[in-house]
């Protein structure tokens, strides 16, 4: 992560950071340090006491594609979320919109390195450039925490990745999960700060009653050491070369799945139901009727690689560098299919595959209001996501594709039932909204 050697290194003999219980605790600690850092700055600049500043409600700027841990932070640490919604075309926030969302009460900006919907990276370097210009104009000190829960163990092993870590000046801290792509056991997390002064020192607690002096950074004092030992073993066992090969393999498998989804098509006029044709065409098999005039793609790809990457070929190309080994797609809206991606998730589970289906919406952590994830996609639209881990071999990926094809065939066969089910659901939703004075 290219952390510079801090001024306090000689005194403490280490970089400022901590092992945590997953990336959730790491995010909570990093953001808490940002809040206490802001409180000290705000008291100095406004001439208020720390007690007076405690009455000011700070905010944190973050994408609507946030991880679930941030909802905990907003609730537990009494910080207002200031959301910026990305486009469905990119899943990544716009740096200028991030800067526009900041104000004197902003404790920091969260840049997500691999969101859990499509695996895209927020543009950390561009956000840094905007924040540095903003700070220069206003005298603020807004910095970035990189939530690299997944990308922290992927991006370092892709040489062509755009700088996202401590090489970027405004990055103050980085957190990652050791058990997602770090190959450690569940419950392993890490947080690293750029320096101790005015950052990690805010969450450090001196502990002397065990004999000698030590500092505790974590929310919980006692914890199992297994995650730390397994992570160390994997570092020693795999090394940089081993992690690089794992990353290449996962991206290659994701590319196979992506191109396989792009190859699934339906004959024109197919939209499900007992009276329609139910045959799924597969370009990899060379099925008849696959010409552009006779069939329509079943899926629209949404991840960072997308259609362009499928056409380009090998995953070594540059557009495979700034993303996770994740395949994201939605059912082609042109087909007007009677089922959605959540229905597909349930049917696919019958083949013992769990592929996450989501609606493109989220509940606001404070109001509970349902809001769209994106600026240009309806909240009720659904999507699916396939996360490729090192344990997903090419053979297993082939079975997943076959199971997807089988599940779609079944959904087409019983399409009338799904159309009726969704129509009833929409009617109930409309009646509920009308009874509460909401115009749909």
PDB file of C-alpha atoms in Angstrom, residues 6-287:
ATOM      1  CA  UNK A   6       6.149   7.816   9.664  1.00  0.00           C
ATOM      2  CA  UNK A   7       8.094  10.228  11.856  1.00  0.00           C
ATOM      3  CA  UNK A   8       7.155   8.128  14.892  1.00  0.00           C
ATOM      4  CA  UNK A   9       8.672   4.929  13.486  1.00  0.00           C
ATOM      5  CA  UNK A  10      11.825   5.083  15.573  1.00  0.00           C
ATOM      6  CA  UNK A  11       9.818   5.592  18.752  1.00  0.00           C
ATOM      7  CA  UNK A  12       7.245   2.849  18.187  1.00  0.00           C
ATOM      8  CA  UNK A  13       9.127   0.518  15.845  1.00  0.00           C
ATOM      9  CA  UNK A  14       6.165  -0.003  13.526  1.00  0.00           C
ATOM     10  CA  UNK A  15       3.735   1.627  11.149  1.00  0.00           C
ATOM     11  CA  UNK A  16       0.488   2.971  12.672  1.00  0.00           C
ATOM     12  CA  UNK A  17      -2.217   0.374  12.225  1.00  0.00           C
ATOM     13  CA  UNK A  18      -4.000  -2.594  13.724  1.00  0.00           C
ATOM     14  CA  UNK A  19      -5.339  -6.043  13.074  1.00  0.00           C
ATOM     15  CA  UNK A  20      -9.102  -6.020  13.438  1.00  0.00           C
ATOM     16  CA  UNK A  21     -12.110  -8.325  13.444  1.00  0.00           C
ATOM     17  CA  UNK A  22     -12.888  -8.036   9.747  1.00  0.00           C
ATOM     18  CA  UNK A  23     -12.934  -4.841   7.728  1.00  0.00           C
ATOM     19  CA  UNK A  24     -15.993  -3.560   9.609  1.00  0.00           C
ATOM     20  CA  UNK A  25     -13.991  -2.818  12.745  1.00  0.00           C
ATOM     21  CA  UNK A  26     -11.214  -1.404  10.580  1.00  0.00           C
ATOM     22  CA  UNK A  27     -13.636   1.032   8.916  1.00  0.00           C
ATOM     23  CA  UNK A  28     -15.160   2.035  12.257  1.00  0.00           C
ATOM     24  CA  UNK A  29     -11.711   2.803  13.693  1.00  0.00           C
ATOM     25  CA  UNK A  30     -10.514   4.738  10.649  1.00  0.00           C
ATOM     26  CA  UNK A  31     -13.678   6.838  10.462  1.00  0.00           C
ATOM     27  CA  UNK A  32     -13.656   7.447  14.222  1.00  0.00           C
ATOM     28  CA  UNK A  33     -10.108   8.787  13.886  1.00  0.00           C
ATOM     29  CA  UNK A  34     -11.369  11.108  11.120  1.00  0.00           C
ATOM     30  CA  UNK A  35     -14.197  12.321  13.342  1.00  0.00           C
ATOM     31  CA  UNK A  36     -11.908  13.100  16.295  1.00  0.00           C
ATOM     32  CA  UNK A  37      -9.386  14.732  13.952  1.00  0.00           C
ATOM     33  CA  UNK A  38     -12.162  16.935  12.525  1.00  0.00           C
ATOM     34  CA  UNK A  39     -13.430  17.812  16.014  1.00  0.00           C
ATOM     35  CA  UNK A  40      -9.995  19.084  17.031  1.00  0.00           C
ATOM     36  CA  UNK A  41      -9.653  21.097  13.798  1.00  0.00           C
ATOM     37  CA  UNK A  42     -13.172  22.539  14.000  1.00  0.00           C
ATOM     38  CA  UNK A  43     -12.637  23.647  17.605  1.00  0.00           C
ATOM     39  CA  UNK A  44      -9.418  25.466  16.641  1.00  0.00           C
ATOM     40  CA  UNK A  45     -10.814  27.179  13.553  1.00  0.00           C
ATOM     41  CA  UNK A  46     -14.111  28.301  15.129  1.00  0.00           C
ATOM     42  CA  UNK A  47     -12.720  29.215  18.524  1.00  0.00           C
ATOM     43  CA  UNK A  48     -15.080  26.824  20.276  1.00  0.00           C
ATOM     44  CA  UNK A  49     -14.323  24.401  23.034  1.00  0.00           C
ATOM     45  CA  UNK A  50     -14.357  20.657  22.415  1.00  0.00           C
ATOM     46  CA  UNK A  51     -17.542  20.486  24.508  1.00  0.00           C
ATOM     47  CA  UNK A  52     -19.226  23.033  22.234  1.00  0.00           C
ATOM     48  CA  UNK A  53     -18.104  21.218  19.095  1.00  0.00           C
ATOM     49  CA  UNK A  54     -19.706  18.040  20.372  1.00  0.00           C
ATOM     50  CA  UNK A  55     -23.031  19.749  19.664  1.00  0.00           C
ATOM     51  CA  UNK A  56     -22.200  20.086  15.962  1.00  0.00           C
ATOM     52  CA  UNK A  57     -23.429  17.261  13.750  1.00  0.00           C
ATOM     53  CA  UNK A  58     -20.571  16.205  11.402  1.00  0.00           C
ATOM     54  CA  UNK A  59     -20.981  14.385   8.110  1.00  0.00           C
ATOM     55  CA  UNK A  60     -19.123  11.840   6.011  1.00  0.00           C
ATOM     56  CA  UNK A  61     -19.247  11.850   2.196  1.00  0.00           C
ATOM     57  CA  UNK A  62     -19.678   8.423   0.634  1.00  0.00           C
ATOM     58  CA  UNK A  63     -21.116   6.641  -2.405  1.00  0.00           C
ATOM     59  CA  UNK A  64     -24.604   5.146  -2.264  1.00  0.00           C
ATOM     60  CA  UNK A  65     -22.824   1.862  -3.117  1.00  0.00           C
ATOM     61  CA  UNK A  66     -21.523   1.735   0.449  1.00  0.00           C
ATOM     62  CA  UNK A  67     -20.718  -1.399   2.425  1.00  0.00           C
ATOM     63  CA  UNK A  68     -23.058  -2.376   5.270  1.00  0.00           C
ATOM     64  CA  UNK A  69     -20.436  -1.486   7.897  1.00  0.00           C
ATOM     65  CA  UNK A  70     -20.899   2.216   7.162  1.00  0.00           C
ATOM     66  CA  UNK A  71     -24.514   2.103   8.282  1.00  0.00           C
ATOM     67  CA  UNK A  72     -23.168   0.926  11.639  1.00  0.00           C
ATOM     68  CA  UNK A  73     -20.752   3.848  11.748  1.00  0.00           C
ATOM     69  CA  UNK A  74     -23.461   6.421  11.057  1.00  0.00           C
ATOM     70  CA  UNK A  75     -25.650   4.974  13.800  1.00  0.00           C
ATOM     71  CA  UNK A  76     -23.008   4.158  16.414  1.00  0.00           C
ATOM     72  CA  UNK A  77     -20.777   7.224  16.022  1.00  0.00           C
ATOM     73  CA  UNK A  78     -23.505   9.843  15.397  1.00  0.00           C
ATOM     74  CA  UNK A  79     -22.300  11.041  11.992  1.00  0.00           C
ATOM     75  CA  UNK A  80     -24.570  12.153   9.149  1.00  0.00           C
ATOM     76  CA  UNK A  81     -24.187  10.319   5.824  1.00  0.00           C
ATOM     77  CA  UNK A  82     -23.754  12.634   2.865  1.00  0.00           C
ATOM     78  CA  UNK A  83     -24.425  10.385  -0.110  1.00  0.00           C
ATOM     79  CA  UNK A  84     -23.287  10.812  -3.691  1.00  0.00           C
ATOM     80  CA  UNK A  85     -25.051   8.573  -6.212  1.00  0.00           C
ATOM     81  CA  UNK A  86     -23.051   7.271  -9.189  1.00  0.00           C
ATOM     82  CA  UNK A  87     -24.290   6.429 -12.673  1.00  0.00           C
ATOM     83  CA  UNK A  88     -25.343   2.862 -13.439  1.00  0.00           C
ATOM     84  CA  UNK A  89     -22.894   3.064 -16.343  1.00  0.00           C
ATOM     85  CA  UNK A  90     -19.904   3.331 -14.001  1.00  0.00           C
ATOM     86  CA  UNK A  91     -20.979   2.379 -10.424  1.00  0.00           C
ATOM     87  CA  UNK A  92     -18.205   4.797  -9.343  1.00  0.00           C
ATOM     88  CA  UNK A  93     -18.635   8.277  -7.910  1.00  0.00           C
ATOM     89  CA  UNK A  94     -17.698  11.413  -9.816  1.00  0.00           C
ATOM     90  CA  UNK A  95     -14.829  13.263  -8.133  1.00  0.00           C
ATOM     91  CA  UNK A  96     -16.322  16.719  -8.741  1.00  0.00           C
ATOM     92  CA  UNK A  97     -19.631  15.661  -7.198  1.00  0.00           C
ATOM     93  CA  UNK A  98     -17.736  14.356  -4.175  1.00  0.00           C
ATOM     94  CA  UNK A  99     -16.050  17.735  -3.690  1.00  0.00           C
ATOM     95  CA  UNK A 100     -19.387  19.553  -4.126  1.00  0.00           C
ATOM     96  CA  UNK A 101     -20.907  17.419  -1.343  1.00  0.00           C
ATOM     97  CA  UNK A 102     -18.276  18.510   1.195  1.00  0.00           C
ATOM     98  CA  UNK A 103     -18.598  21.349   3.676  1.00  0.00           C
ATOM     99  CA  UNK A 104     -16.962  22.594   6.882  1.00  0.00           C
ATOM    100  CA  UNK A 105     -18.648  19.800   8.847  1.00  0.00           C
ATOM    101  CA  UNK A 106     -17.238  17.028   6.638  1.00  0.00           C
ATOM    102  CA  UNK A 107     -14.892  14.730   8.544  1.00  0.00           C
ATOM    103  CA  UNK A 108     -13.683  12.963   5.408  1.00  0.00           C
ATOM    104  CA  UNK A 109     -14.498  11.159   2.179  1.00  0.00           C
ATOM    105  CA  UNK A 110     -14.807   7.405   1.755  1.00  0.00           C
ATOM    106  CA  UNK A 111     -13.483   6.004  -1.511  1.00  0.00           C
ATOM    107  CA  UNK A 112     -14.606   2.421  -2.078  1.00  0.00           C
ATOM    108  CA  UNK A 113     -12.024   0.215  -3.755  1.00  0.00           C
ATOM    109  CA  UNK A 114     -14.319  -2.435  -5.134  1.00  0.00           C
ATOM    110  CA  UNK A 115     -17.985  -1.868  -4.317  1.00  0.00           C
ATOM    111  CA  UNK A 116     -19.972  -4.985  -3.512  1.00  0.00           C
ATOM    112  CA  UNK A 117     -22.483  -4.469  -6.334  1.00  0.00           C
ATOM    113  CA  UNK A 118     -20.221  -4.524  -9.371  1.00  0.00           C
ATOM    114  CA  UNK A 119     -16.642  -4.493  -8.070  1.00  0.00           C
ATOM    115  CA  UNK A 120     -15.733  -1.086  -9.545  1.00  0.00           C
ATOM    116  CA  UNK A 121     -13.156   1.221  -7.928  1.00  0.00           C
ATOM    117  CA  UNK A 122     -13.941   4.793  -6.972  1.00  0.00           C
ATOM    118  CA  UNK A 123     -11.442   7.207  -8.619  1.00  0.00           C
ATOM    119  CA  UNK A 124      -9.207   7.785  -5.583  1.00  0.00           C
ATOM    120  CA  UNK A 125      -6.597   9.896  -7.356  1.00  0.00           C
ATOM    121  CA  UNK A 126      -9.191  12.164  -8.999  1.00  0.00           C
ATOM    122  CA  UNK A 127     -10.989  12.612  -5.662  1.00  0.00           C
ATOM    123  CA  UNK A 128      -7.656  13.511  -4.052  1.00  0.00           C
ATOM    124  CA  UNK A 129      -6.989  16.175  -6.691  1.00  0.00           C
ATOM    125  CA  UNK A 130     -10.418  17.731  -6.134  1.00  0.00           C
ATOM    126  CA  UNK A 131     -10.089  17.676  -2.347  1.00  0.00           C
ATOM    127  CA  UNK A 132      -6.628  19.231  -2.367  1.00  0.00           C
ATOM    128  CA  UNK A 133      -7.929  22.082  -4.523  1.00  0.00           C
ATOM    129  CA  UNK A 134     -10.970  22.447  -2.266  1.00  0.00           C
ATOM    130  CA  UNK A 135      -8.856  22.477   0.908  1.00  0.00           C
ATOM    131  CA  UNK A 136      -6.526  25.078  -0.603  1.00  0.00           C
ATOM    132  CA  UNK A 137      -9.485  27.378  -1.327  1.00  0.00           C
ATOM    133  CA  UNK A 138     -11.306  26.935   1.969  1.00  0.00           C
ATOM    134  CA  UNK A 139      -8.687  26.081   4.583  1.00  0.00           C
ATOM    135  CA  UNK A 140     -10.434  22.773   5.315  1.00  0.00           C
ATOM    136  CA  UNK A 141      -8.466  19.564   5.906  1.00  0.00           C
ATOM    137  CA  UNK A 142     -10.716  16.937   4.338  1.00  0.00           C
ATOM    138  CA  UNK A 143      -8.935  13.681   3.529  1.00  0.00           C
ATOM    139  CA  UNK A 144      -9.775  10.228   2.197  1.00  0.00           C
ATOM    140  CA  UNK A 145     -10.229   6.866   3.830  1.00  0.00           C
ATOM    141  CA  UNK A 146      -9.985   4.070   1.277  1.00  0.00           C
ATOM    142  CA  UNK A 147     -12.405   1.262   2.056  1.00  0.00           C
ATOM    143  CA  UNK A 148     -10.413  -1.479   0.353  1.00  0.00           C
ATOM    144  CA  UNK A 149     -12.317  -4.331   1.996  1.00  0.00           C
ATOM    145  CA  UNK A 150     -11.967  -6.331  -1.211  1.00  0.00           C
ATOM    146  CA  UNK A 151      -9.645  -4.337  -3.458  1.00  0.00           C
ATOM    147  CA  UNK A 152      -6.884  -4.065  -0.856  1.00  0.00           C
ATOM    148  CA  UNK A 153      -5.753  -7.600  -1.696  1.00  0.00           C
ATOM    149  CA  UNK A 154      -6.411  -7.347  -5.452  1.00  0.00           C
ATOM    150  CA  UNK A 155      -5.157  -3.941  -6.650  1.00  0.00           C
ATOM    151  CA  UNK A 156      -1.593  -4.324  -5.263  1.00  0.00           C
ATOM    152  CA  UNK A 157      -1.107  -7.388  -7.453  1.00  0.00           C
ATOM    153  CA  UNK A 158      -2.205  -5.702 -10.684  1.00  0.00           C
ATOM    154  CA  UNK A 159       0.806  -3.619 -11.830  1.00  0.00           C
ATOM    155  CA  UNK A 160      -1.289  -1.475 -14.158  1.00  0.00           C
ATOM    156  CA  UNK A 161      -3.777  -0.391 -11.469  1.00  0.00           C
ATOM    157  CA  UNK A 162      -4.290   3.359 -11.182  1.00  0.00           C
ATOM    158  CA  UNK A 163      -2.661   4.686  -7.953  1.00  0.00           C
ATOM    159  CA  UNK A 164      -5.174   4.386  -5.134  1.00  0.00           C
ATOM    160  CA  UNK A 165      -3.116   3.974  -1.940  1.00  0.00           C
ATOM    161  CA  UNK A 166      -0.730   6.150   0.107  1.00  0.00           C
ATOM    162  CA  UNK A 167       0.925   7.295  -3.121  1.00  0.00           C
ATOM    163  CA  UNK A 168      -2.160   9.511  -3.421  1.00  0.00           C
ATOM    164  CA  UNK A 169      -1.574  12.595  -1.192  1.00  0.00           C
ATOM    165  CA  UNK A 170      -5.065  12.944   0.325  1.00  0.00           C
ATOM    166  CA  UNK A 171      -5.290   9.289   1.424  1.00  0.00           C
ATOM    167  CA  UNK A 172      -5.066   9.251   5.224  1.00  0.00           C
ATOM    168  CA  UNK A 173      -5.972   5.631   5.977  1.00  0.00           C
ATOM    169  CA  UNK A 174      -6.756   2.317   4.293  1.00  0.00           C
ATOM    170  CA  UNK A 175      -8.715  -0.673   5.542  1.00  0.00           C
ATOM    171  CA  UNK A 176      -9.056  -4.162   4.104  1.00  0.00           C
ATOM    172  CA  UNK A 177     -10.534  -7.534   4.857  1.00  0.00           C
ATOM    173  CA  UNK A 178      -8.047 -10.373   5.178  1.00  0.00           C
ATOM    174  CA  UNK A 179     -10.670 -13.031   4.551  1.00  0.00           C
ATOM    175  CA  UNK A 180     -12.149 -11.796   1.265  1.00  0.00           C
ATOM    176  CA  UNK A 181      -9.251 -11.844  -1.192  1.00  0.00           C
ATOM    177  CA  UNK A 182      -6.474 -11.949   1.416  1.00  0.00           C
ATOM    178  CA  UNK A 183      -6.912 -15.742   1.778  1.00  0.00           C
ATOM    179  CA  UNK A 184      -7.044 -15.595   5.600  1.00  0.00           C
ATOM    180  CA  UNK A 185      -9.768 -17.012   7.862  1.00  0.00           C
ATOM    181  CA  UNK A 186     -13.097 -15.283   8.453  1.00  0.00           C
ATOM    182  CA  UNK A 187     -12.895 -12.358  10.868  1.00  0.00           C
ATOM    183  CA  UNK A 188      -9.524 -11.000   9.698  1.00  0.00           C
ATOM    184  CA  UNK A 189      -9.192  -7.283   8.981  1.00  0.00           C
ATOM    185  CA  UNK A 190      -6.546  -4.573   8.759  1.00  0.00           C
ATOM    186  CA  UNK A 191      -6.330  -0.809   9.062  1.00  0.00           C
ATOM    187  CA  UNK A 192      -3.243   1.310   8.330  1.00  0.00           C
ATOM    188  CA  UNK A 193      -2.875   5.075   8.838  1.00  0.00           C
ATOM    189  CA  UNK A 194      -0.501   7.375   6.990  1.00  0.00           C
ATOM    190  CA  UNK A 195       0.906   8.591  10.300  1.00  0.00           C
ATOM    191  CA  UNK A 196       0.214   8.484  13.995  1.00  0.00           C
ATOM    192  CA  UNK A 197      -0.034  12.220  14.635  1.00  0.00           C
ATOM    193  CA  UNK A 198      -3.589  13.555  14.441  1.00  0.00           C
ATOM    194  CA  UNK A 199      -4.823  10.220  13.046  1.00  0.00           C
ATOM    195  CA  UNK A 200      -4.275   6.884  14.794  1.00  0.00           C
ATOM    196  CA  UNK A 201      -3.396   8.617  18.070  1.00  0.00           C
ATOM    197  CA  UNK A 202      -7.059   9.605  18.375  1.00  0.00           C
ATOM    198  CA  UNK A 203      -8.144   5.974  18.795  1.00  0.00           C
ATOM    199  CA  UNK A 204      -5.068   4.650  20.643  1.00  0.00           C
ATOM    200  CA  UNK A 205      -5.617   3.694  24.289  1.00  0.00           C
ATOM    201  CA  UNK A 206      -2.638   3.153  26.607  1.00  0.00           C
ATOM    202  CA  UNK A 207      -2.737  -0.134  28.498  1.00  0.00           C
ATOM    203  CA  UNK A 208      -0.287  -0.617  31.380  1.00  0.00           C
ATOM    204  CA  UNK A 209      -1.994  -2.963  33.837  1.00  0.00           C
ATOM    205  CA  UNK A 210      -0.649  -6.123  32.171  1.00  0.00           C
ATOM    206  CA  UNK A 211       2.921  -5.126  32.995  1.00  0.00           C
ATOM    207  CA  UNK A 212       4.810  -2.754  30.729  1.00  0.00           C
ATOM    208  CA  UNK A 213       3.203  -0.313  28.327  1.00  0.00           C
ATOM    209  CA  UNK A 214       1.181  -1.115  25.255  1.00  0.00           C
ATOM    210  CA  UNK A 215      -1.366   0.601  23.049  1.00  0.00           C
ATOM    211  CA  UNK A 216      -4.717  -0.809  22.016  1.00  0.00           C
ATOM    212  CA  UNK A 217      -6.297   0.536  18.820  1.00  0.00           C
ATOM    213  CA  UNK A 218      -9.242  -1.801  18.552  1.00  0.00           C
ATOM    214  CA  UNK A 219     -12.840  -1.577  19.751  1.00  0.00           C
ATOM    215  CA  UNK A 220     -12.514  -4.904  21.535  1.00  0.00           C
ATOM    216  CA  UNK A 221      -9.474  -5.781  23.618  1.00  0.00           C
ATOM    217  CA  UNK A 222      -9.476  -9.593  23.743  1.00  0.00           C
ATOM    218  CA  UNK A 223      -9.701 -11.434  20.445  1.00  0.00           C
ATOM    219  CA  UNK A 224      -8.529 -14.640  18.761  1.00  0.00           C
ATOM    220  CA  UNK A 225      -5.082 -14.472  17.148  1.00  0.00           C
ATOM    221  CA  UNK A 226      -5.889 -17.036  14.451  1.00  0.00           C
ATOM    222  CA  UNK A 227      -6.553 -14.471  11.701  1.00  0.00           C
ATOM    223  CA  UNK A 228      -3.200 -12.762  12.214  1.00  0.00           C
ATOM    224  CA  UNK A 229      -1.307 -16.064  12.144  1.00  0.00           C
ATOM    225  CA  UNK A 230      -3.105 -17.351   9.043  1.00  0.00           C
ATOM    226  CA  UNK A 231      -2.528 -14.035   7.260  1.00  0.00           C
ATOM    227  CA  UNK A 232       1.180 -14.159   8.096  1.00  0.00           C
ATOM    228  CA  UNK A 233       1.373 -17.752   6.898  1.00  0.00           C
ATOM    229  CA  UNK A 234      -0.281 -16.840   3.586  1.00  0.00           C
ATOM    230  CA  UNK A 235       2.108 -13.912   3.115  1.00  0.00           C
ATOM    231  CA  UNK A 236       5.089 -16.196   3.668  1.00  0.00           C
ATOM    232  CA  UNK A 237       3.650 -19.129   1.725  1.00  0.00           C
ATOM    233  CA  UNK A 238       2.357 -17.242  -1.321  1.00  0.00           C
ATOM    234  CA  UNK A 239       4.443 -14.091  -1.422  1.00  0.00           C
ATOM    235  CA  UNK A 240       3.888 -11.361  -3.988  1.00  0.00           C
ATOM    236  CA  UNK A 241       4.218 -13.810  -6.865  1.00  0.00           C
ATOM    237  CA  UNK A 242       1.640 -16.189  -5.377  1.00  0.00           C
ATOM    238  CA  UNK A 243      -0.932 -13.466  -4.748  1.00  0.00           C
ATOM    239  CA  UNK A 244      -0.333 -12.105  -8.251  1.00  0.00           C
ATOM    240  CA  UNK A 245      -1.012 -15.520  -9.765  1.00  0.00           C
ATOM    241  CA  UNK A 246      -4.141 -15.980  -7.681  1.00  0.00           C
ATOM    242  CA  UNK A 247      -5.399 -12.577  -8.822  1.00  0.00           C
ATOM    243  CA  UNK A 248      -4.659 -13.372 -12.470  1.00  0.00           C
ATOM    244  CA  UNK A 249      -6.495 -16.691 -12.175  1.00  0.00           C
ATOM    245  CA  UNK A 250      -9.545 -15.113 -10.558  1.00  0.00           C
ATOM    246  CA  UNK A 251      -9.720 -12.389 -13.215  1.00  0.00           C
ATOM    247  CA  UNK A 252      -9.372 -15.040 -15.914  1.00  0.00           C
ATOM    248  CA  UNK A 253     -12.247 -17.072 -14.445  1.00  0.00           C
ATOM    249  CA  UNK A 254     -14.341 -13.904 -14.170  1.00  0.00           C
ATOM    250  CA  UNK A 255     -13.612 -13.217 -17.837  1.00  0.00           C
ATOM    251  CA  UNK A 256     -14.808 -16.725 -18.738  1.00  0.00           C
ATOM    252  CA  UNK A 257     -18.052 -16.203 -16.807  1.00  0.00           C
ATOM    253  CA  UNK A 258     -18.551 -12.747 -18.301  1.00  0.00           C
ATOM    254  CA  UNK A 259     -18.171 -13.942 -21.868  1.00  0.00           C
ATOM    255  CA  UNK A 260     -20.380 -16.941 -21.096  1.00  0.00           C
ATOM    256  CA  UNK A 261     -23.184 -14.676 -19.875  1.00  0.00           C
ATOM    257  CA  UNK A 262     -22.774 -12.492 -22.937  1.00  0.00           C
ATOM    258  CA  UNK A 263     -23.148 -15.588 -25.135  1.00  0.00           C
ATOM    259  CA  UNK A 264     -26.581 -16.530 -23.737  1.00  0.00           C
ATOM    260  CA  UNK A 265     -29.376 -15.326 -26.034  1.00  0.00           C
ATOM    261  CA  UNK A 266     -33.072 -15.838 -26.689  1.00  0.00           C
ATOM    262  CA  UNK A 267     -34.836 -16.135 -30.050  1.00  0.00           C
ATOM    263  CA  UNK A 268     -36.742 -13.005 -30.984  1.00  0.00           C
ATOM    264  CA  UNK A 269     -40.235 -13.001 -29.522  1.00  0.00           C
ATOM    265  CA  UNK A 270     -39.342 -15.039 -26.426  1.00  0.00           C
ATOM    266  CA  UNK A 271     -40.403 -13.469 -23.141  1.00  0.00           C
ATOM    267  CA  UNK A 272     -41.595 -16.405 -21.057  1.00  0.00           C
ATOM    268  CA  UNK A 273     -44.870 -18.171 -20.622  1.00  0.00           C
ATOM    269  CA  UNK A 274     -46.354 -21.546 -21.457  1.00  0.00           C
ATOM    270  CA  UNK A 275     -47.077 -20.657 -25.092  1.00  0.00           C
ATOM    271  CA  UNK A 276     -43.692 -19.220 -26.009  1.00  0.00           C
ATOM    272  CA  UNK A 277     -40.487 -20.849 -27.222  1.00  0.00           C
ATOM    273  CA  UNK A 278     -38.323 -21.661 -24.200  1.00  0.00           C
ATOM    274  CA  UNK A 279     -34.996 -22.486 -25.856  1.00  0.00           C
ATOM    275  CA  UNK A 280     -31.915 -20.668 -24.533  1.00  0.00           C
ATOM    276  CA  UNK A 281     -29.314 -20.158 -27.261  1.00  0.00           C
ATOM    277  CA  UNK A 282     -25.640 -20.412 -26.339  1.00  0.00           C
ATOM    278  CA  UNK A 283     -23.013 -18.806 -28.539  1.00  0.00           C
ATOM    279  CA  UNK A 284     -20.298 -21.027 -27.104  1.00  0.00           C
ATOM    280  CA  UNK A 285     -22.143 -24.079 -28.453  1.00  0.00           C
ATOM    281  CA  UNK A 286     -22.794 -22.442 -31.798  1.00  0.00           C
ATOM    282  CA  UNK A 287     -26.570 -22.936 -31.548  1.00  0.00           C
TER     283      UNK A 287
END
